[in-house]
């Protein structure tokens, strides 16, 4: 079984500041890891994914995440926050041994607030 | 390309009524998933299908919930009878089969309010 813990249900940063959203996972087999973003009244959109290739993964809108096996972490970062980044962010995990076909287990989400 | 299409986007109903939510997955995707999102419990996987066959329905909360996938391009999630605690946003998602890395493609959701 897999699980994901997102530290901080709300994160507030100033426009132009570094964004850091934390995600730790638990998995008994090598994982595939994902970050999704959800804007109000919309579905979830993939930001980036780790599928056992490069440990530093770059995604859309300037976001990136680094897979650290020793720390069981997959934190999401962006060097400079923009007002349009305000949204809900979800970290998710699935088992690589299932070919990713078992569905995703999501964290509870982190609401990112951008202060002008 | 059309994404995952869900209907209705919003549904308001009274307790005891039957609710049917609909989903059209992306053409060519072999997997279809139904999730429920609430403030308290976050995103929960209810059920998923592979090639129209239900694979895991362990997330379906009660017998009041049922899901079907009669063909590759259509699925329904039915709640009968509905209760106020079923109020949530229900998402449908699909993913490809061969070469799948787990990425899900989500619809915009159906927001259900049961009064």
PDB file of C-alpha atoms in Angstrom:
ATOM      1  CA  UNK A   1       0.000   0.000   0.000  1.00  0.00           C
ATOM      2  CA  UNK A   2       1.103   3.537  -0.655  1.00  0.00           C
ATOM      3  CA  UNK A   3       0.411   6.790   1.113  1.00  0.00           C
ATOM      4  CA  UNK A   4       1.300  10.437   0.750  1.00  0.00           C
ATOM      5  CA  UNK A   5       1.692  13.126   3.387  1.00  0.00           C
ATOM      6  CA  UNK A   6       1.644  16.776   2.414  1.00  0.00           C
ATOM      7  CA  UNK A   7       3.004  19.022   5.142  1.00  0.00           C
ATOM      8  CA  UNK A   8       0.964  22.175   5.526  1.00  0.00           C
ATOM      9  CA  UNK A   9      -2.623  22.437   4.373  1.00  0.00           C
ATOM     10  CA  UNK A  10      -2.014  26.118   3.575  1.00  0.00           C
ATOM     11  CA  UNK A  11       1.170  27.808   2.389  1.00  0.00           C
ATOM     12  CA  UNK A  12       1.413  31.562   1.871  1.00  0.00           C
ATOM     13  CA  UNK A  13       4.243  33.236  -0.039  1.00  0.00           C
ATOM     14  CA  UNK A  14       4.818  36.670  -1.474  1.00  0.00           C
ATOM     15  CA  UNK A  15       4.742  37.232  -5.198  1.00  0.00           C
ATOM     16  CA  UNK A  16       8.264  36.671  -6.522  1.00  0.00           C
ATOM     17  CA  UNK A  17       9.310  34.509  -3.583  1.00  0.00           C
ATOM     18  CA  UNK A  18      10.329  30.865  -3.616  1.00  0.00           C
ATOM     19  CA  UNK A  19       7.520  28.323  -3.526  1.00  0.00           C
ATOM     20  CA  UNK A  20       8.174  25.086  -1.614  1.00  0.00           C
ATOM     21  CA  UNK A  21       5.409  22.523  -1.154  1.00  0.00           C
ATOM     22  CA  UNK A  22       6.375  19.421   0.777  1.00  0.00           C
ATOM     23  CA  UNK A  23       5.430  15.842   0.015  1.00  0.00           C
ATOM     24  CA  UNK A  24       6.582  12.643   1.670  1.00  0.00           C
ATOM     25  CA  UNK A  25       5.512   9.245   0.448  1.00  0.00           C
ATOM     26  CA  UNK A  26       5.362   5.724   1.750  1.00  0.00           C
ATOM     27  CA  UNK A  27       5.615   2.795  -0.619  1.00  0.00           C
ATOM     28  CA  UNK A  28       6.858  -0.772  -0.279  1.00  0.00           C
ATOM     29  CA  UNK A  29       7.839  -0.844  -3.959  1.00  0.00           C
ATOM     30  CA  UNK A  30       9.476   1.750  -6.189  1.00  0.00           C
ATOM     31  CA  UNK A  31       6.931   4.488  -6.699  1.00  0.00           C
ATOM     32  CA  UNK A  32       5.741   6.694  -9.467  1.00  0.00           C
ATOM     33  CA  UNK A  33       5.105  10.181  -8.083  1.00  0.00           C
ATOM     34  CA  UNK A  34       3.006  13.055  -9.358  1.00  0.00           C
ATOM     35  CA  UNK A  35       2.073  16.635  -8.623  1.00  0.00           C
ATOM     36  CA  UNK A  36      -1.302  17.894  -9.778  1.00  0.00           C
ATOM     37  CA  UNK A  37      -2.771  21.395  -9.581  1.00  0.00           C
ATOM     38  CA  UNK A  38      -6.441  22.234  -9.149  1.00  0.00           C
ATOM     39  CA  UNK A  39      -7.839  25.669  -9.844  1.00  0.00           C
ATOM     40  CA  UNK A  40     -11.241  26.612  -8.384  1.00  0.00           C
ATOM     41  CA  UNK A  41     -14.139  24.685  -9.863  1.00  0.00           C
ATOM     42  CA  UNK A  42     -11.880  22.759 -12.199  1.00  0.00           C
ATOM     43  CA  UNK A  43     -10.458  19.270 -12.456  1.00  0.00           C
ATOM     44  CA  UNK A  44      -6.905  18.247 -11.647  1.00  0.00           C
ATOM     45  CA  UNK A  45      -4.157  19.052 -14.118  1.00  0.00           C
ATOM     46  CA  UNK A  46      -0.796  17.300 -14.178  1.00  0.00           C
ATOM     47  CA  UNK A  47       2.152  19.520 -13.257  1.00  0.00           C
ATOM     48  CA  UNK A  48       4.894  16.924 -13.416  1.00  0.00           C
ATOM     49  CA  UNK A  49       5.676  13.273 -12.769  1.00  0.00           C
ATOM     50  CA  UNK A  50       8.538  11.050 -11.675  1.00  0.00           C
ATOM     51  CA  UNK A  51       8.654   7.608 -13.274  1.00  0.00           C
ATOM     52  CA  UNK A  52      12.145   6.379 -12.338  1.00  0.00           C
ATOM     53  CA  UNK A  53      14.099   8.344 -14.925  1.00  0.00           C
ATOM     54  CA  UNK A  54      15.786  11.585 -13.864  1.00  0.00           C
ATOM     55  CA  UNK A  55      15.360  12.394 -10.185  1.00  0.00           C
ATOM     56  CA  UNK A  56      14.935  16.105 -10.901  1.00  0.00           C
ATOM     57  CA  UNK A  57      11.738  16.555 -12.838  1.00  0.00           C
ATOM     58  CA  UNK A  58      10.666  19.739 -14.575  1.00  0.00           C
ATOM     59  CA  UNK A  59       7.027  20.485 -15.204  1.00  0.00           C
ATOM     60  CA  UNK A  60       4.758  23.135 -16.544  1.00  0.00           C
ATOM     61  CA  UNK A  61       4.572  26.742 -15.366  1.00  0.00           C
ATOM     62  CA  UNK A  62       8.155  26.729 -14.063  1.00  0.00           C
ATOM     63  CA  UNK A  63       7.628  24.093 -11.384  1.00  0.00           C
ATOM     64  CA  UNK A  64      10.056  21.306 -10.627  1.00  0.00           C
ATOM     65  CA  UNK A  65      10.377  18.505  -8.083  1.00  0.00           C
ATOM     66  CA  UNK A  66      13.192  16.296  -6.900  1.00  0.00           C
ATOM     67  CA  UNK A  67      12.797  12.638  -5.997  1.00  0.00           C
ATOM     68  CA  UNK A  68      14.888  11.781  -2.939  1.00  0.00           C
ATOM     69  CA  UNK A  69      14.658   8.111  -2.108  1.00  0.00           C
ATOM     70  CA  UNK A  70      16.682   8.408   1.101  1.00  0.00           C
ATOM     71  CA  UNK A  71      14.238  10.984   2.413  1.00  0.00           C
ATOM     72  CA  UNK A  72      11.133   9.463   0.767  1.00  0.00           C
ATOM     73  CA  UNK A  73      10.340  12.948  -0.438  1.00  0.00           C
ATOM     74  CA  UNK A  74       9.124  14.606  -3.616  1.00  0.00           C
ATOM     75  CA  UNK A  75       8.929  18.314  -2.795  1.00  0.00           C
ATOM     76  CA  UNK A  76       7.613  20.791  -5.350  1.00  0.00           C
ATOM     77  CA  UNK A  77       9.423  24.073  -5.943  1.00  0.00           C
ATOM     78  CA  UNK A  78       9.234  27.186  -8.077  1.00  0.00           C
ATOM     79  CA  UNK A  79      11.892  29.917  -7.876  1.00  0.00           C
ATOM     80  CA  UNK A  80       9.524  32.860  -8.198  1.00  0.00           C
ATOM     81  CA  UNK A  81       5.824  32.784  -7.358  1.00  0.00           C
ATOM     82  CA  UNK A  82       3.269  34.412  -9.592  1.00  0.00           C
ATOM     83  CA  UNK A  83      -0.256  35.426  -8.669  1.00  0.00           C
ATOM     84  CA  UNK A  84      -1.591  32.870 -11.132  1.00  0.00           C
ATOM     85  CA  UNK A  85       0.023  30.069  -9.092  1.00  0.00           C
ATOM     86  CA  UNK A  86      -2.633  30.412  -6.404  1.00  0.00           C
ATOM     87  CA  UNK A  87      -4.405  27.043  -6.395  1.00  0.00           C
ATOM     88  CA  UNK A  88      -4.653  23.686  -4.627  1.00  0.00           C
ATOM     89  CA  UNK A  89      -1.730  21.330  -5.155  1.00  0.00           C
ATOM     90  CA  UNK A  90      -1.868  17.574  -4.737  1.00  0.00           C
ATOM     91  CA  UNK A  91       0.940  15.076  -4.468  1.00  0.00           C
ATOM     92  CA  UNK A  92       0.093  11.533  -5.542  1.00  0.00           C
ATOM     93  CA  UNK A  93       1.734   8.119  -5.636  1.00  0.00           C
ATOM     94  CA  UNK A  94       1.228   4.819  -7.390  1.00  0.00           C
ATOM     95  CA  UNK A  95       3.163   1.595  -7.594  1.00  0.00           C
ATOM     96  CA  UNK A  96       5.575   1.174 -10.480  1.00  0.00           C
ATOM     97  CA  UNK A  97       5.170  -2.594 -10.234  1.00  0.00           C
ATOM     98  CA  UNK A  98       1.592  -2.295 -11.380  1.00  0.00           C
ATOM     99  CA  UNK A  99       2.584  -0.271 -14.396  1.00  0.00           C
ATOM    100  CA  UNK A 100       0.783   2.608 -12.786  1.00  0.00           C
ATOM    101  CA  UNK A 101      -2.545   0.991 -13.538  1.00  0.00           C
ATOM    102  CA  UNK A 102      -3.858   0.832  -9.979  1.00  0.00           C
ATOM    103  CA  UNK A 103      -4.990   4.418  -9.684  1.00  0.00           C
ATOM    104  CA  UNK A 104      -3.331   7.189  -7.720  1.00  0.00           C
ATOM    105  CA  UNK A 105      -3.309   7.717  -3.972  1.00  0.00           C
ATOM    106  CA  UNK A 106      -3.496  11.437  -3.253  1.00  0.00           C
ATOM    107  CA  UNK A 107      -2.346  13.584  -0.382  1.00  0.00           C
ATOM    108  CA  UNK A 108      -4.815  15.913   1.314  1.00  0.00           C
ATOM    109  CA  UNK A 109      -3.621  18.862  -0.726  1.00  0.00           C
ATOM    110  CA  UNK A 110      -1.878  22.153  -0.030  1.00  0.00           C
ATOM    111  CA  UNK A 111      -3.611  25.442  -0.700  1.00  0.00           C
ATOM    112  CA  UNK A 112      -1.060  27.898  -2.081  1.00  0.00           C
ATOM    113  CA  UNK A 113      -1.780  31.552  -1.358  1.00  0.00           C
ATOM    114  CA  UNK A 114       0.181  34.268  -3.142  1.00  0.00           C
ATOM    115  CA  UNK A 115       0.449  37.598  -1.358  1.00  0.00           C
ATOM    116  CA  UNK A 116       0.850  40.672  -3.580  1.00  0.00           C
TER     117      UNK A 116
ATOM    118  CA  UNK B   1      -8.471  16.578 -28.559  1.00  0.00           C
ATOM    119  CA  UNK B   2     -11.449  16.261 -26.267  1.00  0.00           C
ATOM    120  CA  UNK B   3     -10.617  15.505 -22.682  1.00  0.00           C
ATOM    121  CA  UNK B   4     -12.647  13.559 -20.170  1.00  0.00           C
ATOM    122  CA  UNK B   5     -16.222  14.798 -20.267  1.00  0.00           C
ATOM    123  CA  UNK B   6     -18.469  14.665 -17.233  1.00  0.00           C
ATOM    124  CA  UNK B   7     -22.111  15.551 -16.799  1.00  0.00           C
ATOM    125  CA  UNK B   8     -23.843  17.154 -15.117  1.00  0.00           C
ATOM    126  CA  UNK B   9     -21.400  19.752 -13.819  1.00  0.00           C
ATOM    127  CA  UNK B  10     -23.742  20.599 -10.967  1.00  0.00           C
ATOM    128  CA  UNK B  11     -26.555  18.602  -9.443  1.00  0.00           C
ATOM    129  CA  UNK B  12     -28.793  19.608  -6.568  1.00  0.00           C
ATOM    130  CA  UNK B  13     -31.206  17.010  -5.328  1.00  0.00           C
ATOM    131  CA  UNK B  14     -33.187  16.044  -2.276  1.00  0.00           C
ATOM    132  CA  UNK B  15     -32.389  13.252   0.082  1.00  0.00           C
ATOM    133  CA  UNK B  16     -33.737   9.944  -1.128  1.00  0.00           C
ATOM    134  CA  UNK B  17     -33.575  10.774  -4.803  1.00  0.00           C
ATOM    135  CA  UNK B  18     -31.546   8.814  -7.325  1.00  0.00           C
ATOM    136  CA  UNK B  19     -28.495  10.514  -8.779  1.00  0.00           C
ATOM    137  CA  UNK B  20     -26.696   9.461 -11.940  1.00  0.00           C
ATOM    138  CA  UNK B  21     -23.354  10.943 -12.909  1.00  0.00           C
ATOM    139  CA  UNK B  22     -21.927  10.358 -16.356  1.00  0.00           C
ATOM    140  CA  UNK B  23     -18.470  10.181 -17.829  1.00  0.00           C
ATOM    141  CA  UNK B  24     -16.969   9.897 -21.282  1.00  0.00           C
ATOM    142  CA  UNK B  25     -13.267   8.979 -21.115  1.00  0.00           C
ATOM    143  CA  UNK B  26     -10.613   9.982 -23.591  1.00  0.00           C
ATOM    144  CA  UNK B  27     -10.855   7.829 -26.694  1.00  0.00           C
ATOM    145  CA  UNK B  28      -8.375   4.959 -26.619  1.00  0.00           C
ATOM    146  CA  UNK B  29      -7.862   5.002 -22.863  1.00  0.00           C
ATOM    147  CA  UNK B  30      -8.284   1.570 -21.303  1.00  0.00           C
ATOM    148  CA  UNK B  31      -8.655   2.641 -17.678  1.00  0.00           C
ATOM    149  CA  UNK B  32     -11.417   4.662 -16.088  1.00  0.00           C
ATOM    150  CA  UNK B  33     -11.471   5.855 -12.484  1.00  0.00           C
ATOM    151  CA  UNK B  34     -14.116   7.463 -10.284  1.00  0.00           C
ATOM    152  CA  UNK B  35     -12.914   9.663  -7.415  1.00  0.00           C
ATOM    153  CA  UNK B  36     -14.802  11.608  -4.768  1.00  0.00           C
ATOM    154  CA  UNK B  37     -13.465  14.846  -3.309  1.00  0.00           C
ATOM    155  CA  UNK B  38     -14.585  16.284   0.021  1.00  0.00           C
ATOM    156  CA  UNK B  39     -13.030  18.766   2.395  1.00  0.00           C
ATOM    157  CA  UNK B  40     -12.833  16.213   5.166  1.00  0.00           C
ATOM    158  CA  UNK B  41     -11.506  13.198   3.285  1.00  0.00           C
ATOM    159  CA  UNK B  42      -9.770  14.705   0.276  1.00  0.00           C
ATOM    160  CA  UNK B  43      -9.654  12.664  -2.931  1.00  0.00           C
ATOM    161  CA  UNK B  44     -10.831   9.092  -2.539  1.00  0.00           C
ATOM    162  CA  UNK B  45     -10.725   6.410  -5.212  1.00  0.00           C
ATOM    163  CA  UNK B  46     -14.159   4.818  -5.445  1.00  0.00           C
ATOM    164  CA  UNK B  47     -13.785   2.320  -8.281  1.00  0.00           C
ATOM    165  CA  UNK B  48     -11.836   1.734 -11.435  1.00  0.00           C
ATOM    166  CA  UNK B  49     -12.333  -0.177 -14.660  1.00  0.00           C
ATOM    167  CA  UNK B  50      -9.976  -1.782 -17.141  1.00  0.00           C
ATOM    168  CA  UNK B  51     -11.397  -2.444 -20.590  1.00  0.00           C
ATOM    169  CA  UNK B  52     -14.907  -1.856 -19.208  1.00  0.00           C
ATOM    170  CA  UNK B  53     -14.472  -4.436 -16.428  1.00  0.00           C
ATOM    171  CA  UNK B  54     -14.563  -3.290 -12.784  1.00  0.00           C
ATOM    172  CA  UNK B  55     -11.212  -4.140 -11.202  1.00  0.00           C
ATOM    173  CA  UNK B  56     -11.394  -2.682  -7.721  1.00  0.00           C
ATOM    174  CA  UNK B  57     -14.535  -1.329  -6.088  1.00  0.00           C
ATOM    175  CA  UNK B  58     -13.258  -1.456  -2.528  1.00  0.00           C
ATOM    176  CA  UNK B  59     -13.563   2.312  -2.271  1.00  0.00           C
ATOM    177  CA  UNK B  60     -17.294   2.362  -2.935  1.00  0.00           C
ATOM    178  CA  UNK B  61     -18.668   3.532   0.399  1.00  0.00           C
ATOM    179  CA  UNK B  62     -21.975   1.673   0.524  1.00  0.00           C
ATOM    180  CA  UNK B  63     -24.366  -0.454  -1.480  1.00  0.00           C
ATOM    181  CA  UNK B  64     -26.188   2.743  -2.349  1.00  0.00           C
ATOM    182  CA  UNK B  65     -23.340   3.428  -4.769  1.00  0.00           C
ATOM    183  CA  UNK B  66     -22.982   1.554  -8.044  1.00  0.00           C
ATOM    184  CA  UNK B  67     -20.935   2.100 -11.182  1.00  0.00           C
ATOM    185  CA  UNK B  68     -21.153   0.673 -14.653  1.00  0.00           C
ATOM    186  CA  UNK B  69     -19.187   0.887 -17.850  1.00  0.00           C
ATOM    187  CA  UNK B  70     -21.325  -0.575 -20.635  1.00  0.00           C
ATOM    188  CA  UNK B  71     -18.821   0.345 -23.337  1.00  0.00           C
ATOM    189  CA  UNK B  72     -15.422   1.937 -23.815  1.00  0.00           C
ATOM    190  CA  UNK B  73     -16.806   5.430 -24.170  1.00  0.00           C
ATOM    191  CA  UNK B  74     -19.286   5.696 -21.313  1.00  0.00           C
ATOM    192  CA  UNK B  75     -19.519   5.142 -17.590  1.00  0.00           C
ATOM    193  CA  UNK B  76     -22.060   5.998 -14.919  1.00  0.00           C
ATOM    194  CA  UNK B  77     -21.901   6.377 -11.162  1.00  0.00           C
ATOM    195  CA  UNK B  78     -25.267   6.007  -9.498  1.00  0.00           C
ATOM    196  CA  UNK B  79     -26.330   6.802  -5.958  1.00  0.00           C
ATOM    197  CA  UNK B  80     -29.669   5.447  -4.836  1.00  0.00           C
ATOM    198  CA  UNK B  81     -30.996   6.655  -2.481  1.00  0.00           C
ATOM    199  CA  UNK B  82     -28.892   9.769  -2.032  1.00  0.00           C
ATOM    200  CA  UNK B  83     -28.075  11.236   1.398  1.00  0.00           C
ATOM    201  CA  UNK B  84     -26.729  14.655   2.462  1.00  0.00           C
ATOM    202  CA  UNK B  85     -23.355  13.108   3.343  1.00  0.00           C
ATOM    203  CA  UNK B  86     -22.943  12.167  -0.331  1.00  0.00           C
ATOM    204  CA  UNK B  87     -22.510  15.844  -1.158  1.00  0.00           C
ATOM    205  CA  UNK B  88     -19.108  16.124  -2.815  1.00  0.00           C
ATOM    206  CA  UNK B  89     -17.369  16.673  -6.119  1.00  0.00           C
ATOM    207  CA  UNK B  90     -17.146  13.475  -8.125  1.00  0.00           C
ATOM    208  CA  UNK B  91     -14.340  13.195 -10.638  1.00  0.00           C
ATOM    209  CA  UNK B  92     -13.918  10.807 -13.488  1.00  0.00           C
ATOM    210  CA  UNK B  93     -10.430  10.179 -14.847  1.00  0.00           C
ATOM    211  CA  UNK B  94      -8.994   7.984 -17.558  1.00  0.00           C
ATOM    212  CA  UNK B  95      -5.569   6.690 -18.472  1.00  0.00           C
ATOM    213  CA  UNK B  96      -4.032   4.770 -21.334  1.00  0.00           C
ATOM    214  CA  UNK B  97      -3.201   1.080 -21.118  1.00  0.00           C
ATOM    215  CA  UNK B  98       0.043   0.087 -22.829  1.00  0.00           C
ATOM    216  CA  UNK B  99       2.968   2.134 -21.580  1.00  0.00           C
ATOM    217  CA  UNK B 100       0.909   3.572 -18.785  1.00  0.00           C
ATOM    218  CA  UNK B 101       2.991   5.409 -16.185  1.00  0.00           C
ATOM    219  CA  UNK B 102       0.059   6.116 -13.925  1.00  0.00           C
ATOM    220  CA  UNK B 103      -0.834   9.592 -15.143  1.00  0.00           C
ATOM    221  CA  UNK B 104      -4.551  10.245 -14.884  1.00  0.00           C
ATOM    222  CA  UNK B 105      -6.481  12.656 -17.057  1.00  0.00           C
ATOM    223  CA  UNK B 106      -9.308  14.236 -15.101  1.00  0.00           C
ATOM    224  CA  UNK B 107     -12.665  15.636 -16.079  1.00  0.00           C
ATOM    225  CA  UNK B 108     -13.899  18.876 -14.566  1.00  0.00           C
ATOM    226  CA  UNK B 109     -16.024  17.079 -12.020  1.00  0.00           C
ATOM    227  CA  UNK B 110     -19.674  16.860 -11.043  1.00  0.00           C
ATOM    228  CA  UNK B 111     -20.574  18.847  -7.941  1.00  0.00           C
ATOM    229  CA  UNK B 112     -23.367  17.070  -6.084  1.00  0.00           C
ATOM    230  CA  UNK B 113     -25.417  18.710  -3.370  1.00  0.00           C
ATOM    231  CA  UNK B 114     -27.948  16.574  -1.534  1.00  0.00           C
ATOM    232  CA  UNK B 115     -30.389  18.581   0.575  1.00  0.00           C
TER     233      UNK B 115
END
